[in-house]
Amino acid sequence: MNGADDAYDVAVIGYGPTGVTAANLLGGTGLRVVVLEREADVFSRARAISTDEEVIRIWQRIGLAERLKPDMLAERPLDFVDARGRTFLSARPAPRGHGHPPQMFIYQPALEQVLRQGVDRYPNVAVLLRHECLRLRQDAAGVELTVIGADDSVRRLRARYVIAADGGSSLVRAQLNVGYEGRTYEDRWVVIDTEMLKPWPDHDRLRFRCDPARPAVDCPTPLGHHRWEFPILPGDDEQQLTSDDAIYAMVSRYGIGRDQIRILRATVYSHHVRFAARFRVGRVFLAGDAAHAMPPWIGQGMAAGVRDAANLCWKLAAVLRGELPAGLLDSYEAERKPHVKEVTRRAVLVGRLITERRLPLARVRNGLLRAIRPVPGLTSRLVDANWIPVASYPNGFQARPRTRASGHQIPQPWVTGPDGARVRLDDVLGGRWLLLHLGPPRPQPAWEGVPSLAVLPAGSRPAEGAVVDSDGVLLPWLAGRGAATLALRPDAYVYAAAPAGTRLPPPPAGFAPASRPAAVSAQ
């Protein structure tokens, strides 16, 4: 029988970007959490190479965005170039209003180290490295985990809920007998990480090299690193292609000499498009690569897992605190699965554009994209329309009737707070249920106990219980959606909205708001 020291609110299995984000989010709520990770340290190989503003906004909520951003590369253009290195499409991803650069290149080992240091802030989070979950057994009250340690000792833990973030080959998913549906592409790619010894012109631009002879991804990464990705073509010797001589020969086509880079590692990958048949089995939730896998073309594999964690963790906290009934947890898959499927569809589309090797089609592609390049704004609109879709949940956890604001995350501009300081909006919202309204609040009896915040126009005097829309972002956003009052979830998504002169729909059944907001650590 387990003692109190072995009983937790949530167990997180896997300590990669998804698991470590979940540990930070849950740690900030005060819940008792245990993390199980079979490896001894951060995985040394850089896998993800970029992320986006929505993900940085999530890391802002855990107080780590400003520690992470100095180790990232922001505002870098992306180019599609032909076999001669001539650009036929160039663009920058457009900002989506989340208060951070729209795309940032990362060095994953360094990023994960900072996220793990963030978890160290929370004495309520136990991290067990070199521990692996051998078996799960669920009952009406929770989940029993049989865990083996580095010394082959076996212990049993209990948790009321489990987040399985243990990767594409998830042992938890296998134990739950959940299918991993989709396909693995026949094409395999060699991924090469290097240390940059001598910079070269435009080394900090992302290039998709659309060369029919051998396409390539030529990608800057921060902290003095650079990555290339090449397909393994018919007739290639896979082992030979990962040798130093072969790698230097491939990058020499772009004018890179042996004295300019040091090869750190070369690994062969297959690309996958797969989705777990279910994201939830009872009290166990699949997240990140355990729930879905996508090709790397728009840099969203890691980002999708971080979004999973952000969507799931506030819901687990609400249920565990008694703020909302357990039925809320069904909305995790209902919200995340459609979005990640759309992200994957776009990743596949961009991959086809990059890797087309049939010469007639490649020429048509290059010609068409070169032809639209001079049209003002068209290139950016084309890239933005087929790049990362905003994570909105129009059919998710929200009040009825739905409105034009329902299921959307409110933008995050800089605002002037009650004390006159200029701050990002989420730092005022505080990761809690909140009523946001224009002008004096209209009584909302059904929402009694939920704090409210007024939005004042630019130029207004700062006031208690209000923010000044000093950048002129919030008021136009609200007006465009016909909303004068919003009920915001803890993740800043709109649960309910009402036009001027009307009251909000009532809160969800069983709603009992917490007496204190979720903890948010300072940057």
Coordinates of C-alpha atoms in Angstrom, one line a residue:
M1 CA 0.0 0.0 0.0
N2 CA 1.3 3.4 -0.9
G3 CA 2.0 6.1 1.6
A4 CA 1.3 9.8 1.3
D5 CA 4.8 10.3 -0.2
D6 CA 3.9 8.2 -3.2
A7 CA 0.5 9.9 -3.9
Y8 CA 0.3 12.7 -6.5
D9 CA -2.3 14.8 -8.2
V10 CA -0.7 14.3 -11.6
A11 CA 2.1 12.1 -13.0
V12 CA 3.9 13.3 -16.1
I13 CA 5.6 10.6 -18.1
G14 CA 8.4 12.0 -20.3
Y15 CA 10.5 15.1 -19.7
G16 CA 10.9 16.5 -23.2
P17 CA 9.4 19.9 -24.3
T18 CA 5.8 18.7 -23.8
G19 CA 6.4 17.1 -20.4
V20 CA 8.6 19.8 -19.0
T21 CA 6.1 22.5 -20.1
A22 CA 3.4 20.5 -18.3
A23 CA 5.5 20.2 -15.2
N24 CA 6.0 24.0 -15.1
L25 CA 2.3 24.8 -15.7
L26 CA 1.2 22.3 -13.1
G27 CA 3.9 23.3 -10.6
G28 CA 2.6 26.9 -10.7
T29 CA -0.8 25.8 -9.6
G30 CA 0.4 24.2 -6.4
L31 CA -0.6 20.7 -7.4
R32 CA 1.5 17.7 -6.3
V33 CA 3.2 16.4 -9.4
V34 CA 5.7 13.7 -10.2
V35 CA 7.7 13.5 -13.4
L36 CA 9.1 10.2 -14.7
E37 CA 11.9 10.3 -17.3
R38 CA 14.0 7.2 -18.3
E39 CA 17.0 9.3 -19.5
A40 CA 19.6 10.8 -17.1
D41 CA 19.8 14.2 -18.8
V42 CA 18.5 16.4 -21.5
F43 CA 18.7 14.7 -24.9
S44 CA 21.8 16.1 -26.6
R45 CA 20.6 15.9 -30.1
A46 CA 18.7 19.0 -31.4
R47 CA 15.4 17.9 -32.9
A48 CA 13.1 20.9 -33.1
I49 CA 14.7 23.9 -34.6
S50 CA 12.0 26.6 -34.5
T51 CA 8.9 27.7 -32.6
D52 CA 6.3 30.5 -32.8
E53 CA 4.7 33.3 -30.9
E54 CA 1.9 31.3 -29.5
V55 CA 4.3 28.9 -27.9
I56 CA 6.5 31.7 -26.5
R57 CA 3.2 33.1 -25.0
I58 CA 2.7 29.8 -23.2
W59 CA 6.2 30.0 -21.8
Q60 CA 5.6 33.5 -20.8
R61 CA 2.8 32.2 -18.6
I62 CA 5.3 30.0 -16.7
G63 CA 7.6 33.0 -16.3
L64 CA 10.4 31.8 -18.6
A65 CA 9.9 33.6 -22.0
E66 CA 12.4 36.3 -21.3
R67 CA 15.0 33.8 -20.1
L68 CA 14.5 31.7 -23.3
K69 CA 14.4 34.4 -25.9
P70 CA 18.0 35.6 -25.7
D71 CA 19.1 32.1 -26.8
M72 CA 16.8 32.2 -29.9
L73 CA 17.0 33.8 -33.4
A74 CA 14.0 36.0 -34.2
E75 CA 12.8 37.8 -37.3
R76 CA 14.7 35.8 -39.8
P77 CA 13.3 35.6 -43.4
L78 CA 12.7 32.4 -45.2
D79 CA 13.6 31.8 -48.9
F80 CA 12.7 29.2 -51.4
V81 CA 15.6 29.0 -53.8
D82 CA 16.2 27.0 -57.0
A83 CA 19.1 24.8 -58.0
R84 CA 21.4 27.8 -58.7
G85 CA 20.6 29.4 -55.4
R86 CA 18.3 32.0 -56.9
T87 CA 15.4 33.1 -54.7
F88 CA 12.0 32.6 -56.2
L89 CA 9.9 33.2 -53.1
S90 CA 10.9 35.1 -50.0
A91 CA 8.7 36.0 -47.0
R92 CA 8.5 36.6 -43.3
P93 CA 5.8 34.9 -41.2
A94 CA 3.2 37.6 -40.2
P95 CA 2.6 38.4 -36.5
R96 CA -0.6 36.9 -35.1
G97 CA -0.9 39.3 -32.1
H98 CA 0.5 37.2 -29.3
G99 CA 3.1 39.8 -28.3
H100 CA 6.2 37.9 -29.4
P101 CA 8.1 37.4 -32.7
P102 CA 6.1 35.2 -35.1
Q103 CA 8.9 32.7 -35.6
M104 CA 12.0 32.0 -33.6
F105 CA 14.8 29.5 -34.2
I106 CA 16.0 27.5 -31.2
Y107 CA 18.7 25.1 -30.1
Q108 CA 16.6 22.5 -28.3
P109 CA 19.1 21.2 -25.7
A110 CA 19.6 24.7 -24.4
L111 CA 15.9 25.4 -24.4
E112 CA 15.1 22.3 -22.5
Q113 CA 17.7 23.0 -19.9
V114 CA 16.1 26.4 -19.1
L115 CA 12.6 24.8 -18.9
R116 CA 14.0 22.2 -16.5
Q117 CA 15.5 24.9 -14.4
G118 CA 12.1 26.4 -14.3
V119 CA 10.6 23.3 -12.7
D120 CA 13.3 23.5 -10.0
R121 CA 11.3 26.5 -8.6
Y122 CA 8.5 24.2 -7.5
P123 CA 9.0 22.0 -4.4
N124 CA 5.6 20.4 -5.2
V125 CA 7.1 18.8 -8.3
A126 CA 9.2 15.7 -7.9
V127 CA 11.4 14.8 -10.9
L128 CA 12.6 11.2 -11.1
L129 CA 15.2 10.8 -13.8
R130 CA 16.3 7.4 -14.9
H131 CA 12.9 6.1 -14.0
E132 CA 10.5 4.3 -16.3
C133 CA 6.9 3.4 -16.0
L134 CA 6.5 -0.3 -16.6
R135 CA 2.7 -0.6 -16.1
L136 CA -0.4 1.5 -15.5
R137 CA -3.5 0.3 -13.7
Q138 CA -6.6 2.5 -13.4
D139 CA -9.4 2.4 -10.9
A140 CA -12.2 4.7 -9.9
A141 CA -10.0 7.0 -7.8
G142 CA -6.8 7.2 -9.9
V143 CA -3.9 5.4 -11.6
E144 CA -1.3 3.1 -10.0
L145 CA 2.1 3.3 -11.8
T146 CA 4.7 0.6 -11.4
V147 CA 8.0 2.3 -11.8
I148 CA 11.5 0.9 -12.2
G149 CA 14.5 3.0 -11.2
A150 CA 18.1 3.2 -12.4
D151 CA 19.1 0.6 -9.8
D152 CA 16.4 -1.8 -10.9
S153 CA 14.4 -1.1 -7.8
V154 CA 10.6 -1.2 -8.3
R155 CA 8.1 1.1 -6.6
R156 CA 4.5 1.9 -7.0
L157 CA 3.1 5.4 -7.2
R158 CA -0.4 6.7 -7.4
A159 CA -1.7 9.7 -9.3
R160 CA -5.2 11.0 -9.9
Y161 CA -4.4 11.7 -13.5
V162 CA -1.5 10.9 -15.9
I163 CA 0.0 12.9 -18.8
A164 CA 1.9 10.5 -21.2
A165 CA 4.4 12.7 -23.1
D166 CA 6.7 9.8 -23.8
G167 CA 7.3 10.3 -27.5
G168 CA 6.3 8.7 -30.8
S169 CA 7.1 5.2 -29.6
S170 CA 5.1 5.8 -26.4
L171 CA 5.0 2.8 -24.1
V172 CA 2.0 4.2 -22.4
R173 CA 0.1 4.4 -25.6
A174 CA 1.0 0.8 -26.3
Q175 CA -0.1 -0.3 -22.8
L176 CA -3.4 1.4 -23.4
N177 CA -3.8 -0.4 -26.7
V178 CA -4.5 2.9 -28.5
G179 CA -3.8 2.8 -32.3
Y180 CA -1.3 5.2 -33.9
E181 CA -3.0 5.7 -37.2
G182 CA -1.5 7.2 -40.4
R183 CA 1.6 6.6 -42.4
T184 CA 5.4 6.7 -42.5
Y185 CA 6.9 8.2 -45.7
E186 CA 9.3 6.1 -47.7
D187 CA 11.7 9.0 -48.1
R188 CA 14.3 9.2 -45.4
W189 CA 16.4 12.2 -44.6
V190 CA 19.8 12.8 -43.1
V191 CA 19.7 15.6 -40.5
I192 CA 23.1 17.3 -39.9
D193 CA 23.8 19.6 -36.9
T194 CA 27.0 21.6 -37.0
E195 CA 28.9 24.2 -35.0
M196 CA 29.6 27.3 -37.1
L197 CA 33.3 28.1 -37.0
K198 CA 33.4 30.9 -39.6
P199 CA 30.1 32.6 -40.6
W200 CA 29.2 32.9 -44.3
P201 CA 27.0 35.5 -46.1
D202 CA 23.4 35.1 -45.2
H203 CA 24.1 32.2 -42.8
D204 CA 21.1 33.5 -40.7
R205 CA 18.4 32.9 -43.4
L206 CA 16.2 29.9 -43.6
R207 CA 16.4 28.4 -47.1
F208 CA 14.3 25.7 -48.6
R209 CA 16.6 24.6 -51.5
C210 CA 14.2 23.3 -54.1
D211 CA 16.8 21.5 -56.2
P212 CA 15.3 18.6 -58.2
A213 CA 18.7 16.8 -58.0
R214 CA 18.7 16.9 -54.2
P215 CA 16.4 19.2 -52.2
A216 CA 17.7 20.5 -48.9
V217 CA 16.7 22.5 -45.9
D218 CA 19.4 25.0 -44.9
C219 CA 18.5 26.4 -41.5
P220 CA 20.1 28.8 -39.0
T221 CA 20.0 27.8 -35.4
P222 CA 21.2 29.9 -32.5
L223 CA 24.2 29.7 -30.2
G224 CA 26.6 29.3 -33.1
H225 CA 24.9 26.3 -34.7
H226 CA 23.6 25.5 -38.2
R227 CA 21.5 22.6 -39.6
W228 CA 21.1 21.0 -43.0
E229 CA 18.7 18.3 -44.0
F230 CA 19.1 16.2 -47.2
P231 CA 17.0 13.4 -48.6
I232 CA 18.5 9.9 -49.1
L233 CA 18.0 9.3 -52.8
P234 CA 17.6 6.0 -54.6
G235 CA 21.0 4.4 -54.9
D236 CA 22.5 6.3 -51.9
D237 CA 24.4 4.4 -49.3
E238 CA 22.8 5.6 -46.1
Q239 CA 25.9 4.9 -44.0
Q240 CA 28.2 6.6 -46.4
L241 CA 25.9 9.6 -46.7
T242 CA 26.2 10.3 -43.0
S243 CA 30.0 10.3 -43.1
D244 CA 32.0 13.5 -42.7
D245 CA 33.3 13.4 -46.3
A246 CA 29.8 13.0 -47.8
I247 CA 28.5 15.8 -45.6
Y248 CA 31.3 18.2 -46.5
A249 CA 30.7 17.4 -50.2
M250 CA 27.0 18.2 -50.0
V251 CA 27.4 21.5 -48.2
S252 CA 30.3 22.5 -50.5
R253 CA 27.6 23.1 -53.2
Y254 CA 26.6 26.1 -51.2
G255 CA 30.1 27.5 -50.8
I256 CA 30.7 26.1 -47.3
G257 CA 34.2 24.9 -46.7
R258 CA 35.6 22.4 -44.2
D259 CA 37.1 25.2 -42.2
Q260 CA 33.7 26.9 -41.6
I261 CA 31.8 24.2 -39.7
R262 CA 32.4 21.3 -37.3
I263 CA 30.0 18.4 -37.7
L264 CA 28.4 17.6 -34.4
R265 CA 26.1 14.7 -35.5
A266 CA 24.3 13.3 -38.5
T267 CA 21.2 11.2 -38.0
V268 CA 18.7 9.6 -40.4
Y269 CA 15.0 10.2 -39.9
S270 CA 11.8 9.1 -41.4
H271 CA 8.8 11.5 -41.6
H272 CA 5.6 10.4 -40.1
V273 CA 1.9 11.5 -40.3
R274 CA 0.2 9.8 -37.4
F275 CA -2.5 10.4 -34.8
A276 CA -3.5 8.4 -31.8
A277 CA -7.0 7.0 -32.2
R278 CA -7.8 8.6 -28.8
F279 CA -6.0 11.3 -26.8
R280 CA -7.7 10.1 -23.6
V281 CA -8.2 6.7 -21.9
G282 CA -9.9 7.2 -18.6
R283 CA -7.5 9.2 -16.4
V284 CA -4.6 9.0 -18.8
F285 CA -4.0 11.6 -21.5
L286 CA -1.6 11.4 -24.5
A287 CA 0.2 14.6 -25.4
G288 CA 2.9 15.6 -27.9
D289 CA 4.4 13.0 -30.1
A290 CA 2.7 10.3 -28.1
A291 CA -0.6 11.7 -29.5
H292 CA 0.5 12.8 -33.0
A293 CA 3.5 13.0 -35.3
M294 CA 4.0 15.3 -38.3
P295 CA 6.7 16.1 -40.9
P296 CA 9.1 18.9 -39.8
W297 CA 8.5 21.3 -42.7
I298 CA 6.8 24.2 -40.8
G299 CA 8.5 23.5 -37.4
Q300 CA 5.4 22.5 -35.5
G301 CA 6.0 19.1 -34.0
M302 CA 7.3 20.4 -30.7
A303 CA 5.0 23.4 -30.7
A304 CA 1.9 21.1 -31.1
G305 CA 3.0 19.3 -27.9
V306 CA 3.5 22.5 -26.0
R307 CA 0.0 23.6 -27.0
D308 CA -1.3 20.2 -25.8
A309 CA 0.2 20.8 -22.4
A310 CA -1.2 24.3 -22.2
N311 CA -4.7 23.2 -23.1
L312 CA -4.7 20.2 -20.8
C313 CA -3.0 21.5 -17.6
W314 CA -5.4 24.3 -16.7
K315 CA -8.3 21.8 -17.2
L316 CA -6.7 19.3 -14.9
A317 CA -6.0 21.9 -12.3
A318 CA -9.7 23.1 -12.5
V319 CA -11.0 19.6 -12.0
L320 CA -8.6 18.7 -9.2
R321 CA -9.4 21.9 -7.4
G322 CA -13.2 21.3 -7.7
E323 CA -13.7 24.4 -9.9
L324 CA -15.2 22.4 -12.7
P325 CA -16.6 18.8 -13.1
A326 CA -14.5 16.1 -14.7
G327 CA -16.4 16.2 -17.9
L328 CA -14.4 19.3 -18.8
L329 CA -11.5 16.9 -19.6
D330 CA -13.3 15.5 -22.6
S331 CA -12.7 18.9 -24.3
Y332 CA -9.0 18.3 -24.5
E333 CA -9.1 16.0 -27.5
A334 CA -12.1 17.8 -29.0
E335 CA -10.1 21.0 -29.1
R336 CA -6.5 19.8 -29.8
K337 CA -7.1 17.0 -32.4
P338 CA -8.7 19.1 -35.1
H339 CA -6.1 21.8 -34.8
V340 CA -3.1 19.4 -34.9
K341 CA -4.6 17.7 -37.9
E342 CA -4.8 21.0 -39.8
V343 CA -1.3 21.9 -38.8
T344 CA -0.2 18.5 -40.1
R345 CA -2.0 19.0 -43.4
R346 CA -0.2 22.2 -44.0
A347 CA 3.2 20.7 -43.1
V348 CA 2.6 18.0 -45.7
L349 CA 1.6 20.6 -48.3
V350 CA 4.7 22.7 -47.6
G351 CA 6.8 19.5 -47.8
R352 CA 5.5 18.7 -51.2
L353 CA 6.3 22.1 -52.4
I354 CA 9.9 21.9 -51.1
T355 CA 10.7 18.3 -52.1
E356 CA 9.2 18.1 -55.6
R357 CA 11.9 16.4 -57.7
R358 CA 10.1 15.7 -61.0
L359 CA 11.7 18.2 -63.3
P360 CA 8.7 19.4 -65.3
L361 CA 6.7 20.0 -62.1
A362 CA 9.7 21.6 -60.3
R363 CA 10.1 24.1 -63.2
V364 CA 6.4 24.9 -63.1
R365 CA 6.6 25.5 -59.4
N366 CA 9.6 27.7 -59.6
G367 CA 8.2 29.7 -62.5
L368 CA 4.8 30.3 -60.9
L369 CA 6.2 31.4 -57.6
R370 CA 8.8 33.6 -59.3
A371 CA 6.0 35.3 -61.2
I372 CA 4.0 36.3 -58.2
R373 CA 7.1 37.5 -56.2
P374 CA 6.9 41.1 -57.6
V375 CA 3.2 41.5 -56.6
P376 CA 3.2 43.7 -53.4
G377 CA 2.1 41.7 -50.4
L378 CA 1.0 38.6 -52.3
T379 CA 4.0 36.5 -51.4
S380 CA 3.5 37.1 -47.7
R381 CA -0.2 36.4 -47.9
L382 CA 0.5 33.2 -49.7
V383 CA 3.0 32.0 -47.1
D384 CA 0.8 33.1 -44.2
A385 CA -2.3 31.4 -45.6
N386 CA -0.4 28.1 -45.8
W387 CA 1.8 28.4 -42.8
I388 CA 0.9 27.8 -39.1
P389 CA -2.9 28.0 -38.4
V390 CA -3.8 29.9 -35.3
A391 CA -5.0 27.6 -32.5
S392 CA -8.7 28.4 -32.2
Y393 CA -11.3 26.1 -30.9
P394 CA -14.7 27.1 -32.4
N395 CA -16.3 23.8 -31.4
G396 CA -14.6 23.4 -28.0
F397 CA -15.4 24.3 -24.4
Q398 CA -17.4 27.5 -24.6
A399 CA -20.8 28.9 -23.8
R400 CA -23.8 28.7 -26.1
P401 CA -24.8 30.4 -28.2
R402 CA -21.5 30.8 -29.9
T403 CA -20.3 34.2 -31.1
R404 CA -17.6 35.5 -33.4
A405 CA -15.3 35.7 -30.4
S406 CA -16.0 32.2 -29.0
G407 CA -13.1 29.8 -29.0
H408 CA -10.5 32.4 -30.0
Q409 CA -7.6 33.4 -27.9
I410 CA -7.6 37.1 -27.1
P411 CA -4.6 39.0 -28.6
Q412 CA -1.8 40.0 -26.3
P413 CA -0.7 43.6 -26.8
W414 CA 1.3 45.7 -24.5
V415 CA -1.1 47.6 -22.2
T416 CA -0.7 50.1 -19.5
G417 CA -1.5 48.5 -16.1
P418 CA -3.3 50.1 -13.1
D419 CA 0.1 51.3 -11.8
G420 CA 1.0 53.0 -15.0
A421 CA 3.6 50.4 -16.0
R422 CA 3.6 49.1 -19.6
V423 CA 3.1 45.3 -19.4
R424 CA 2.0 42.4 -21.6
L425 CA -1.7 41.7 -21.2
D426 CA -1.3 38.1 -19.9
D427 CA 0.7 39.3 -17.0
V428 CA -2.4 41.2 -15.9
L429 CA -4.9 38.5 -16.7
G430 CA -2.9 36.2 -14.4
G431 CA -3.9 32.8 -15.7
R432 CA -7.4 32.8 -14.2
W433 CA -11.0 33.1 -15.1
L434 CA -11.7 36.7 -15.8
L435 CA -14.4 39.1 -17.1
L436 CA -13.0 41.6 -19.6
H437 CA -15.3 44.5 -20.4
L438 CA -15.5 47.9 -22.1
G439 CA -16.3 50.8 -19.8
P440 CA -18.1 50.4 -16.5
P441 CA -19.0 46.7 -15.9
R442 CA -22.5 45.6 -16.4
P443 CA -23.7 43.4 -13.6
Q444 CA -23.2 39.7 -14.3
P445 CA -24.9 37.9 -11.3
A446 CA -24.3 34.5 -12.8
W447 CA -20.5 35.2 -12.7
E448 CA -20.3 36.4 -9.1
G449 CA -16.9 35.8 -7.6
V450 CA -15.0 36.1 -11.0
P451 CA -12.8 39.2 -11.1
S452 CA -13.3 41.7 -13.8
L453 CA -11.0 44.0 -15.8
A454 CA -12.0 47.1 -17.8
V455 CA -10.3 48.0 -21.1
L456 CA -9.9 51.7 -21.5
P457 CA -8.9 53.5 -24.8
A458 CA -5.4 54.7 -25.5
G459 CA -4.7 58.0 -23.7
S460 CA -6.9 57.2 -20.7
R461 CA -5.6 57.6 -17.2
P462 CA -4.5 54.3 -15.6
A463 CA -7.0 53.1 -13.0
E464 CA -7.5 50.3 -10.5
G465 CA -9.2 47.3 -12.1
A466 CA -8.5 48.5 -15.6
V467 CA -5.9 48.4 -18.4
V468 CA -5.3 51.0 -21.0
D469 CA -5.2 49.7 -24.6
S470 CA -2.2 51.9 -25.3
D471 CA -1.3 50.1 -28.6
G472 CA -4.9 50.2 -29.9
V473 CA -5.3 46.4 -30.3
L474 CA -7.9 45.2 -27.9
L475 CA -10.7 47.6 -28.6
P476 CA -10.7 47.0 -32.4
W477 CA -10.5 43.3 -31.8
L478 CA -13.5 43.4 -29.5
A479 CA -15.4 45.7 -31.9
G480 CA -14.7 43.4 -34.9
R481 CA -16.3 40.5 -33.0
G482 CA -19.3 42.5 -31.7
A483 CA -18.3 41.9 -28.1
A484 CA -18.4 44.3 -25.1
T485 CA -17.9 41.7 -22.4
L486 CA -15.9 38.5 -22.5
A487 CA -15.5 35.6 -20.1
L488 CA -12.0 34.4 -20.5
R489 CA -10.7 31.0 -19.6
P490 CA -7.4 30.7 -17.7
D491 CA -5.6 30.1 -21.1
A492 CA -7.0 33.5 -22.4
Y493 CA -9.5 31.8 -24.7
V494 CA -13.0 33.2 -24.9
Y495 CA -15.5 31.1 -23.1
A496 CA -18.4 33.5 -23.6
A497 CA -19.0 36.9 -25.2
A498 CA -21.9 39.4 -25.1
P499 CA -22.6 42.6 -27.1
A500 CA -23.2 46.0 -25.4
G501 CA -26.3 46.1 -23.3
T502 CA -26.6 42.4 -22.7
R503 CA -25.4 39.9 -20.2
L504 CA -23.0 37.0 -20.6
P505 CA -24.4 33.5 -20.9
P506 CA -24.1 31.7 -17.6
P507 CA -20.8 29.9 -16.6
P508 CA -20.5 26.1 -17.2
A509 CA -22.5 23.8 -15.0
G510 CA -20.7 23.0 -11.7
F511 CA -18.5 26.1 -12.0
A512 CA -17.0 27.1 -8.6
P513 CA -14.3 29.7 -9.2
A514 CA -11.2 29.5 -7.0
S515 CA -10.8 32.0 -4.3
R516 CA -7.3 32.8 -5.6
P517 CA -5.8 32.9 -9.2
A518 CA -3.4 30.3 -10.4
A519 CA 0.1 31.2 -9.5
V520 CA 2.2 33.0 -12.2
S521 CA 5.9 33.3 -11.6
A522 CA 7.5 36.6 -12.4
Q523 CA 9.8 36.8 -15.4

